[in-house]
Amino acid sequence: MDKQLWTIADKLRGSSTQGERIILVTSITLVQYHDEKNLQSLLQSLDFSKEKFKRQVIIAAKELGVEIPGVLEELDFILEKLEMKVLQELLFNTLEYFKTSTSQDLFEAFIKTSEINSGKNGGENSTPDSVNKLALKVLNVSREESFLDPSCGYGNAIVNLLKDNPSQKIVGQEINLLVSEVTTVRTLLFGSTNTSIKTGDVLREPKYTNNGKLERFDTIYTTAPMGMKMRSTEIFKEDTYNRFLYGVPPKSTADWGFISNGISSLTNNGRAVFLTNAGALFRGGAEKKIRQRILDFDLVEAVISLAPGLLSTTTIPTVLLIINKKKSETRKNKVLMINVEEIVSKDKQNFLSDENIQFIYDLYSKNQGVDQVSKIVDLSDIKDGDLLPSRYVFNTEMKVEGLGTLRFNLEKMNQISTVELGKISEIKRGFNLTSKDESENGIYRVIKISDVQGGKIDFEHLSRCNVKKNTKIDNFLVKKGDVIISTRGMNIKIAVISEDVKNVILSQNFNSIHLNEKIDPTWLKMFLESPVGQYQLELNAAGTVVRLLQTEAIKALKIPITSLEKQKEIISIYEKESEKIYNEIGNLQIQLKNEKMKMFNSMGLEETFEILE
């Protein structure tokens, strides 16, 4: 943006909010777009006033056929508190800017530099340009196809299409009235002739209807609010358009409400791309049922797991879910899983370069499996409706503490005779402990993440708590022989309850594993801490910022089948040999300490200090 505009923008920051600034710039660009001489005439008039500027905005909107009652009402409030000299200086600076640039240039520059699309103002669409560019490239909207963005925000995706085809049939819907009206003006600046921006809550009332029926579109791309909670699920159950036929989303998150709405808004041959959070692809409960039904209809064409940090407002892992109601024969009954979490370019914020975008697009368009990056998965191989690419696309290299970077031979691993851990044990989740439950005089002691260090549990310093009377406490108590495993955090902690304990429970960040009599707990701990065990845990964990290990993932761990006698033999040999080694290490450390003291004494330092411990 021009230096002069930066100067006035700095002045505006002290007297207006980010949302107010975009309203003011929208008004100025509307006047300029209507008639390039208006601003100059306005400033030269002897009776220039804030009211006269407002009248010019009203005239421009009316003659251009743009209905923006919310913007005009907000403009009244902004002008009332804005100093006259600040408005004049702003208009003079914009006139200087318009000598070499257009009103569209000003609007787009202001949106980018003021970080309007950072999502800090009302939760509007905050998808960065590079992600939009990738999604639209995958969607490949032809000039003849209609397009819908049911959660359009400031219309970042929409204007990308308008750049190539201003006459594209486009509909957007946005819940925030002011954002919706600003987006309408923005599309006008791109010369749109067939674009309509609606206002309203798309889950409660989609505005793109004809004669009481939902209008259908050839293509859809949207970034819906991620993890948005609902007060009630009644809007899904009572929907008159039958948009949620795949299942009722839970109150805890409306992610699949937005996705289901989009799928139901497609034509019979339609295609859609949804940017959503990775959690929506593997969470259980109602969402699992919805995913499975959508898979049963063979609607999922591909899933692309993106690098973290691409969105400025969140670090949660994100994915592109690609829906196609008319798959090609080669893609039917299959899903292309693409894991490009490592494909990213670095700047002040992570982004996808043109080369990154082309690389990812080639993976999708060629529909081929590439080692450690993509894989074609049969629908029959997708378990529990789990659509997270990292479940199916494996990186065969991993750093293991004490051993360095290892490369795993998956073929050899698959040849080992194994059994799922869930079939040889009872696995339970920990207690959902809150600060209200904790008490110095509590009946129960609770094991937290910080209580496990080096594979050992610090029983002496456990916190105490009480639980409500109706709590089924037996589900959370641990006993001697149980193996506990942490389920949250970058480093997974594993320990064995090696002593008789009473009234000890696990926090919600642990699961307990109670093994049958054929498995030694210490042997299981040793295996889970082995390279193969650690690799399995890495593959089964979800998330990239905060690693989550769900109970179902723990149950699915593949444990080598070995007799109890062999297990105990392995443990005995290792413990004896490791004890010898640790004793030798201890003796060598004493020798090293003695040699250091000899060196210090030879320097004449023997009386300058004394060792207390």
XYZ file of C-alpha atoms in Angstrom:
613
model
C 0.000 0.000 0.000
C 1.139 3.554 -0.726
C 3.169 5.212 2.037
C 0.569 7.972 2.337
C -2.165 5.454 2.971
C -0.036 3.740 5.585
C 0.219 7.078 7.365
C -3.506 7.685 7.414
C -4.202 4.053 8.315
C -2.015 4.538 11.395
C -4.119 7.552 12.401
C -7.326 5.607 11.888
C -6.092 2.830 14.169
C -6.333 5.128 17.146
C -9.920 6.142 16.488
C -11.576 3.089 14.964
C -11.674 -0.686 15.067
C -10.506 -2.958 12.271
C -14.107 -3.548 11.206
C -14.834 0.183 11.147
C -11.791 0.842 8.990
C -12.910 -1.654 6.365
C -16.377 -0.016 6.317
C -14.752 3.377 5.735
C -12.489 2.096 2.946
C -15.446 0.242 1.389
C -17.411 3.503 1.300
C -14.531 5.420 -0.308
C -13.906 2.809 -2.972
C -17.635 2.656 -3.780
C -17.728 6.411 -4.406
C -14.568 6.238 -6.531
C -15.846 3.235 -8.531
C -19.129 5.064 -9.253
C -17.463 8.211 -10.566
C -13.730 8.920 -10.526
C -14.381 12.687 -10.217
C -16.623 12.523 -7.153
C -13.963 12.546 -4.442
C -12.103 15.473 -5.994
C -15.328 17.471 -6.429
C -16.317 16.661 -2.892
C -13.053 17.942 -1.398
C -13.114 21.109 -3.534
C -16.656 22.043 -2.521
C -16.911 24.952 -0.097
C -19.467 23.139 2.026
C -17.555 19.861 2.351
C -18.776 17.889 5.359
C -19.063 14.404 6.700
C -22.768 14.450 5.844
C -22.003 15.346 2.236
C -19.540 12.448 1.984
C -22.232 10.109 3.365
C -24.693 11.358 0.700
C -22.176 10.525 -2.029
C -21.896 6.984 -0.658
C -25.693 6.616 -0.685
C -25.911 7.918 -4.258
C -23.138 5.604 -5.446
C -24.774 2.566 -3.836
C -28.206 3.407 -5.271
C -27.026 4.050 -8.829
C -24.798 0.957 -8.817
C -27.691 -1.158 -7.528
C -25.945 -2.216 -4.305
C -28.026 -2.621 -1.162
C -25.836 -1.930 1.885
C -28.114 -0.674 4.711
C -25.859 -2.156 7.390
C -22.746 -0.470 6.003
C -24.548 2.900 5.770
C -25.796 2.633 9.346
C -22.307 1.731 10.579
C -20.830 4.576 8.525
C -22.988 7.053 10.488
C -21.429 5.848 13.734
C -17.888 5.964 12.297
C -18.248 9.489 10.864
C -19.765 10.785 14.083
C -16.608 10.054 16.060
C -14.096 10.637 13.216
C -12.415 14.038 13.211
C -13.101 16.127 10.108
C -9.401 16.692 9.417
C -8.721 12.937 9.571
C -11.446 12.282 6.982
C -10.116 15.045 4.728
C -6.552 13.784 4.957
C -7.741 10.250 4.226
C -9.578 11.406 1.092
C -6.591 13.476 -0.111
C -4.310 10.497 0.321
C -6.688 8.171 -1.494
C -6.910 10.618 -4.399
C -3.137 10.543 -4.624
C -3.277 6.747 -4.597
C -5.896 6.694 -7.377
C -3.562 8.528 -9.747
C -1.802 5.216 -10.443
C -4.205 2.606 -9.065
C -7.875 1.658 -9.183
C -10.512 1.481 -6.470
C -10.231 -2.312 -6.684
C -6.474 -2.074 -6.055
C -7.094 0.021 -2.943
C -9.708 -2.341 -1.586
C -7.601 -5.472 -2.118
C -4.439 -3.849 -0.753
C -6.269 -2.683 2.343
C -7.743 -6.123 3.021
C -4.337 -7.793 2.768
C -2.243 -5.265 4.685
C -4.766 -4.692 7.470
C -5.133 -8.460 7.992
C -8.886 -8.335 7.668
C -8.818 -11.959 6.624
C -6.990 -12.930 9.802
C -10.343 -13.829 11.327
C -10.036 -11.396 14.239
C -13.105 -9.365 13.265
C -16.234 -11.373 13.788
C -14.869 -14.770 12.820
C -15.107 -14.181 9.080
C -13.464 -16.439 6.555
C -9.714 -16.312 7.202
C -8.417 -18.757 4.621
C -5.098 -17.576 3.133
C -4.733 -17.070 -0.605
C -2.371 -19.998 -1.122
C -4.828 -22.508 0.372
C -7.690 -21.022 -1.666
C -5.552 -21.278 -4.778
C -4.851 -24.976 -4.139
C -8.488 -25.792 -3.359
C -9.796 -24.014 -6.470
C -7.155 -25.676 -8.620
C -8.313 -29.064 -7.338
C -11.974 -28.086 -7.848
C -11.206 -26.927 -11.414
C -14.360 -24.842 -11.918
C -15.195 -24.399 -15.595
C -16.661 -21.103 -16.874
C -20.053 -22.735 -17.417
C -20.360 -24.208 -13.924
C -22.194 -22.606 -11.006
C -20.318 -22.067 -7.727
C -21.385 -21.772 -4.087
C -19.502 -20.697 -0.967
C -21.996 -21.099 1.905
C -19.637 -19.555 4.487
C -17.960 -16.990 2.285
C -16.664 -14.367 4.739
C -15.058 -11.548 2.742
C -15.200 -13.687 -0.397
C -11.528 -14.576 -0.849
C -12.387 -17.680 -2.876
C -15.102 -15.905 -4.838
C -12.870 -13.090 -6.083
C -10.307 -15.664 -7.200
C -12.924 -16.979 -9.629
C -14.064 -13.490 -10.653
C -10.531 -12.573 -11.708
C -10.813 -15.094 -14.539
C -14.525 -14.834 -15.257
C -16.598 -11.865 -13.931
C -19.751 -13.454 -15.381
C -19.351 -16.717 -13.402
C -22.599 -17.858 -11.735
C -21.649 -17.459 -8.062
C -23.629 -17.447 -4.814
C -22.153 -16.789 -1.391
C -23.737 -16.719 2.052
C -22.317 -15.039 5.144
C -23.826 -14.826 8.624
C -22.418 -11.363 9.443
C -24.479 -8.605 7.761
C -21.639 -6.073 7.501
C -19.189 -8.650 6.152
C -21.818 -9.790 3.652
C -22.374 -6.250 2.373
C -18.659 -5.507 2.157
C -18.231 -8.707 0.138
C -21.021 -7.568 -2.199
C -19.112 -4.343 -2.863
C -15.896 -6.291 -3.296
C -17.415 -8.508 -5.999
C -18.801 -5.394 -7.711
C -15.281 -3.959 -7.919
C -14.287 -7.083 -9.846
C -16.994 -6.364 -12.411
C -19.184 -9.296 -11.373
C -22.423 -9.622 -13.333
C -23.809 -12.888 -12.013
C -22.777 -12.940 -8.336
C -25.133 -12.854 -5.378
C -24.070 -12.570 -1.731
C -26.734 -13.606 0.790
C -26.905 -12.876 4.507
C -27.885 -15.387 7.167
C -27.010 -18.476 9.206
C -26.659 -21.177 6.547
C -27.279 -24.019 9.010
C -30.574 -22.543 10.157
C -31.719 -20.926 6.935
C -29.957 -21.327 3.593
C -30.825 -18.297 1.453
C -30.186 -19.926 -1.922
C -33.657 -21.376 -2.437
C -36.261 -21.360 -5.210
C -39.933 -21.999 -4.489
C -39.100 -23.562 -1.150
C -36.449 -25.877 -2.575
C -32.700 -25.747 -2.140
C -30.822 -24.489 -5.195
C -28.135 -26.921 -6.332
C -24.655 -26.029 -7.587
C -22.081 -27.695 -9.806
C -19.170 -26.779 -7.521
C -18.713 -25.772 -3.895
C -15.711 -24.630 -1.898
C -15.897 -23.305 1.626
C -14.073 -22.896 4.900
C -16.698 -23.333 7.574
C -16.135 -22.189 11.178
C -14.016 -24.940 12.726
C -15.132 -26.565 15.951
C -18.167 -24.289 16.331
C -20.400 -25.495 19.166
C -24.179 -25.670 18.900
C -26.706 -24.884 21.619
C -28.985 -27.580 20.283
C -29.152 -30.181 17.531
C -32.806 -29.440 16.782
C -31.954 -27.351 13.711
C -30.459 -30.486 12.158
C -33.405 -32.693 13.088
C -36.079 -30.236 11.943
C -34.412 -29.135 8.691
C -37.039 -28.846 5.938
C -34.506 -29.335 3.133
C -33.324 -32.802 4.279
C -29.700 -31.608 4.227
C -28.560 -33.773 7.127
C -29.654 -37.170 5.851
C -26.198 -38.604 6.678
C -26.725 -38.061 10.396
C -27.172 -35.467 13.126
C -23.901 -33.732 14.119
C -23.166 -33.461 17.858
C -23.628 -30.255 19.835
C -19.895 -30.209 20.566
C -19.004 -29.267 16.971
C -20.952 -28.334 13.835
C -18.160 -29.320 11.425
C -20.198 -32.056 9.765
C -23.257 -29.823 9.762
C -21.483 -27.461 7.359
C -20.057 -30.321 5.294
C -23.437 -32.092 5.075
C -25.102 -28.838 4.037
C -22.534 -28.432 1.264
C -22.927 -31.987 -0.027
C -26.719 -31.586 -0.087
C -26.329 -28.336 -2.056
C -24.550 -30.086 -4.949
C -26.116 -31.181 -8.200
C -26.185 -34.913 -8.954
C -22.830 -34.566 -10.744
C -21.418 -31.909 -8.417
C -18.006 -31.571 -6.791
C -16.978 -29.899 -3.533
C -13.876 -29.086 -1.521
C -14.149 -28.402 2.216
C -11.331 -26.996 4.318
C -11.846 -28.405 7.797
C -9.908 -29.468 10.885
C -8.241 -32.874 11.031
C -10.254 -33.856 14.110
C -13.444 -33.956 12.036
C -11.956 -36.879 10.097
C -11.330 -39.266 12.997
C -13.504 -38.316 15.986
C -15.929 -40.976 17.139
C -19.598 -40.870 18.082
C -22.106 -39.186 15.764
C -19.379 -37.858 13.464
C -18.042 -41.368 12.876
C -21.512 -42.494 11.742
C -21.848 -39.525 9.380
C -18.451 -40.223 7.808
C -19.287 -43.889 7.330
C -22.565 -43.100 5.586
C -20.860 -40.640 3.263
C -18.262 -43.310 2.512
C -21.026 -45.840 1.878
C -22.380 -43.485 -0.797
C -18.833 -43.387 -2.269
C -18.744 -39.579 -2.223
C -15.215 -39.030 -0.864
C -12.721 -38.759 -3.708
C -9.611 -37.597 -1.840
C -8.331 -36.153 1.419
C -5.323 -33.826 1.539
C -3.647 -33.343 4.921
C -2.003 -29.891 4.914
C 0.995 -28.493 6.781
C 0.275 -26.886 10.172
C 0.461 -23.119 10.573
C -1.089 -22.191 7.207
C -3.990 -20.408 8.898
C -3.123 -17.292 10.875
C -5.829 -17.831 13.481
C -5.049 -21.414 14.505
C -2.290 -23.991 14.553
C -4.634 -26.976 14.494
C -4.018 -29.440 11.645
C -6.253 -28.806 8.627
C -7.306 -30.911 5.661
C -9.012 -30.531 2.303
C -11.903 -32.983 1.990
C -12.759 -33.543 -1.673
C -16.278 -34.740 -2.527
C -17.285 -35.928 -6.005
C -20.809 -37.165 -6.747
C -19.687 -38.512 -10.113
C -16.332 -40.209 -9.657
C -14.444 -41.550 -12.646
C -14.371 -45.337 -12.998
C -10.743 -45.486 -11.789
C -11.624 -43.654 -8.562
C -14.811 -45.515 -7.622
C -14.849 -47.331 -4.267
C -11.459 -45.799 -3.422
C -10.153 -42.720 -1.624
C -6.876 -41.024 -2.515
C -5.089 -40.178 0.742
C -2.477 -37.421 0.417
C -0.250 -36.479 3.353
C 1.679 -33.285 2.595
C 2.118 -32.032 6.156
C 5.814 -31.485 5.405
C 5.191 -29.570 2.134
C 5.249 -25.898 3.060
C 7.153 -22.658 2.446
C 8.308 -20.453 5.297
C 7.899 -16.712 5.788
C 6.384 -14.662 8.588
C 3.598 -17.187 8.268
C 3.663 -20.604 6.619
C 2.286 -20.622 3.076
C 2.098 -22.779 -0.044
C 4.289 -21.583 -2.881
C 3.256 -22.042 -6.509
C 5.652 -25.000 -6.646
C 4.052 -26.507 -3.504
C 0.591 -26.081 -4.989
C 1.574 -27.660 -8.301
C 3.217 -30.603 -6.523
C 0.102 -31.290 -4.436
C -2.206 -30.815 -7.415
C -0.184 -33.290 -9.475
C -0.573 -35.881 -6.717
C -4.330 -35.396 -6.826
C -4.835 -35.162 -10.584
C -2.645 -38.170 -11.428
C -4.403 -40.271 -8.764
C -1.295 -42.274 -7.989
C 0.289 -43.638 -4.862
C 3.686 -42.128 -4.085
C 5.825 -43.633 -1.338
C 5.405 -41.752 1.974
C 3.194 -39.087 0.342
C 0.020 -40.566 -1.178
C -1.905 -43.818 -1.301
C -5.058 -45.116 -2.996
C -7.120 -46.790 -0.272
C -10.017 -49.163 -0.919
C -13.198 -48.282 0.953
C -13.094 -51.715 2.589
C -9.738 -50.826 4.176
C -11.046 -47.656 5.834
C -11.886 -48.615 9.406
C -14.273 -46.695 11.680
C -14.772 -44.070 8.960
C -11.276 -42.759 9.744
C -10.278 -40.412 6.916
C -7.031 -39.044 8.349
C -4.330 -39.531 5.658
C -1.599 -40.216 8.213
C -3.436 -43.451 9.073
C -2.713 -44.760 5.578
C 0.315 -42.826 4.267
C 3.396 -43.688 6.306
C 6.725 -41.970 6.687
C 9.168 -44.841 7.106
C 11.767 -42.672 8.853
C 11.618 -41.648 12.478
C 13.925 -40.344 15.189
C 14.118 -42.644 18.212
C 15.756 -41.386 21.391
C 19.065 -43.111 22.030
C 19.195 -44.693 18.569
C 19.041 -41.747 16.158
C 17.093 -41.658 12.866
C 15.794 -45.047 11.776
C 14.236 -46.323 8.555
C 11.595 -49.020 9.037
C 11.022 -51.998 6.765
C 7.218 -52.203 6.654
C 7.286 -55.477 4.720
C 9.326 -57.176 7.444
C 7.162 -55.616 10.168
C 4.038 -57.051 8.561
C 5.595 -60.525 8.577
C 5.795 -60.587 12.380
C 3.037 -62.638 14.020
C 1.021 -60.174 16.110
C -2.231 -59.689 18.004
C -4.133 -56.455 18.591
C -3.604 -55.131 22.105
C -7.355 -54.688 22.573
C -7.842 -58.453 22.214
C -5.467 -59.359 25.032
C -6.298 -56.620 27.524
C -8.934 -54.359 29.007
C -8.231 -50.704 28.214
C -9.872 -47.828 30.093
C -9.657 -44.061 29.928
C -8.649 -41.919 32.889
C -10.895 -39.753 35.054
C -11.852 -36.303 33.777
C -10.352 -34.405 36.691
C -11.225 -30.731 37.283
C -9.784 -28.234 39.747
C -12.980 -28.552 41.805
C -12.290 -32.258 42.332
C -8.815 -31.730 43.804
C -8.492 -31.609 47.569
C -5.594 -32.000 49.997
C -7.745 -34.363 52.052
C -9.185 -36.210 49.091
C -9.927 -39.931 49.295
C -8.199 -40.749 46.024
C -4.699 -40.147 44.740
C -4.419 -39.267 41.059
C -1.581 -39.896 38.591
C -0.914 -36.938 36.295
C 1.497 -36.511 33.390
C 4.086 -34.792 35.606
C 4.077 -37.751 38.032
C 5.681 -40.084 35.488
C 9.394 -39.535 34.827
C 11.796 -41.991 33.224
C 9.167 -44.714 33.169
C 8.671 -44.493 36.963
C 5.697 -43.183 38.944
C 6.281 -40.820 41.859
C 3.638 -42.259 44.201
C 4.787 -40.189 47.208
C 3.808 -36.830 45.686
C 0.508 -37.648 43.956
C -2.285 -35.071 44.211
C -5.466 -36.006 46.000
C -9.062 -35.630 44.890
C -12.662 -36.530 45.595
C -15.266 -37.644 43.078
C -19.036 -37.274 42.868
C -21.148 -39.947 44.540
C -22.553 -41.341 41.300
C -19.107 -41.813 39.728
C -18.288 -45.406 38.785
C -14.902 -45.193 40.429
C -13.926 -48.782 39.596
C -13.544 -47.708 35.974
C -10.664 -45.414 36.933
C -8.835 -47.282 39.720
C -5.480 -48.863 38.877
C -3.847 -51.858 40.485
C -0.544 -53.700 40.496
C 0.355 -55.028 37.061
C -1.506 -52.404 35.069
C 0.369 -50.580 32.321
C -0.452 -46.892 31.966
C 0.127 -44.868 28.794
C -0.280 -41.136 28.283
C -2.696 -40.082 25.550
C -1.853 -36.412 25.088
C 1.423 -34.611 24.400
C 4.400 -34.851 22.067
C 6.155 -37.476 24.232
C 4.183 -40.596 25.115
C 4.884 -41.798 28.673
C 4.577 -45.452 29.650
C 4.855 -46.987 33.132
C 3.923 -50.137 35.040
C 2.052 -50.090 38.354
C 4.743 -52.141 40.097
C 3.381 -52.105 43.664
C 0.125 -52.726 45.482
C -1.806 -49.456 45.580
C -5.194 -48.456 46.912
C -7.478 -45.642 45.834
C -5.205 -44.525 43.007
C -6.839 -43.290 39.798
C -5.577 -41.966 36.463
C -6.147 -38.464 35.129
C -7.861 -37.968 31.775
C -4.458 -37.811 30.071
C -3.828 -41.519 30.625
C -5.287 -44.868 29.663
C -4.821 -48.004 31.773
C -4.060 -51.385 30.190
C -5.038 -54.430 32.234
C -3.454 -57.448 30.511
C -4.533 -61.058 30.508
C -2.359 -63.651 32.239
C -0.393 -64.444 29.056
C 1.309 -61.028 28.814
C 3.888 -59.665 31.246
C 3.350 -55.914 31.893
C 7.085 -55.166 31.890
C 7.476 -56.980 28.563
C 4.654 -54.884 27.040
C 6.288 -51.680 28.328
C 9.629 -52.739 26.831
C 7.990 -53.480 23.472
C 6.082 -50.165 23.379
C 9.370 -48.376 24.085
C 11.125 -50.288 21.272
C 11.573 -48.668 17.825
C 8.686 -50.715 16.389
C 6.442 -49.874 19.340
C 7.291 -46.187 19.118
C 6.696 -46.220 15.365
C 3.242 -47.724 15.853
C 2.389 -45.132 18.488
C 3.512 -42.371 16.128
C 1.353 -43.721 13.307
C -1.696 -44.174 15.513
C -1.508 -40.766 17.186
C -3.617 -37.982 15.719
C -2.705 -34.317 15.427
C 0.564 -32.536 14.749
C 0.596 -29.700 17.279
C -0.829 -31.676 20.212
C -0.538 -35.439 19.750
C -3.658 -37.372 20.742
C -3.727 -41.117 21.282
C -7.305 -42.333 21.362
C -8.445 -45.483 23.157
C -9.368 -47.153 19.859
C -5.863 -46.432 18.536
C -4.294 -48.077 21.611
C -6.508 -51.126 21.149
C -5.332 -51.399 17.524
C -1.624 -51.584 18.445
C -0.095 -54.815 17.108
C 1.791 -56.742 19.775
C 4.167 -59.617 18.838
C 2.937 -63.055 19.876
C 5.492 -64.579 22.265
C 5.065 -67.122 25.052
C 5.014 -65.865 28.627
C 8.156 -67.902 29.343
C 9.975 -66.229 26.486
C 8.814 -62.812 27.663
C 10.156 -63.398 31.166
C 13.427 -64.733 29.744
C 13.865 -61.573 27.653
C 13.111 -59.366 30.664
C 15.478 -61.294 32.952
C 18.419 -61.198 30.521
C 17.942 -57.504 29.792
C 17.577 -56.489 33.430
C 20.709 -58.466 34.479
C 22.828 -57.102 31.643
C 21.552 -53.551 31.974
C 22.269 -53.638 35.732
C 25.869 -54.638 35.004
C 26.201 -51.825 32.481
C 24.709 -49.223 34.834
C 27.067 -50.398 37.604
C 30.012 -50.048 35.240
C 28.790 -46.599 34.220
C 28.569 -45.651 37.907
C 32.142 -46.858 38.551
C 33.433 -44.987 35.497
C 31.699 -41.793 36.646
C 33.442 -42.154 40.056
C 36.787 -42.673 38.291
C 36.143 -39.608 36.134
C 35.304 -37.560 39.218
C 38.527 -38.704 40.956
C 40.599 -37.759 37.903
C 39.022 -34.301 37.870
C 39.896 -33.818 41.547
C 43.504 -34.856 40.878
C 43.664 -32.262 38.077
C 42.236 -29.520 40.321
C 44.666 -30.407 43.133
C 47.621 -30.231 40.728
C 46.484 -26.680 39.961
C 46.763 -25.849 43.650
C 42.996 -25.558 44.098
C 42.509 -28.305 46.693
C 41.737 -25.889 49.579
C 39.556 -23.460 47.640
C 36.333 -25.510 47.735
C 34.743 -28.519 49.394
C 32.191 -31.020 48.039
C 29.014 -30.972 50.138
C 27.230 -33.897 48.449
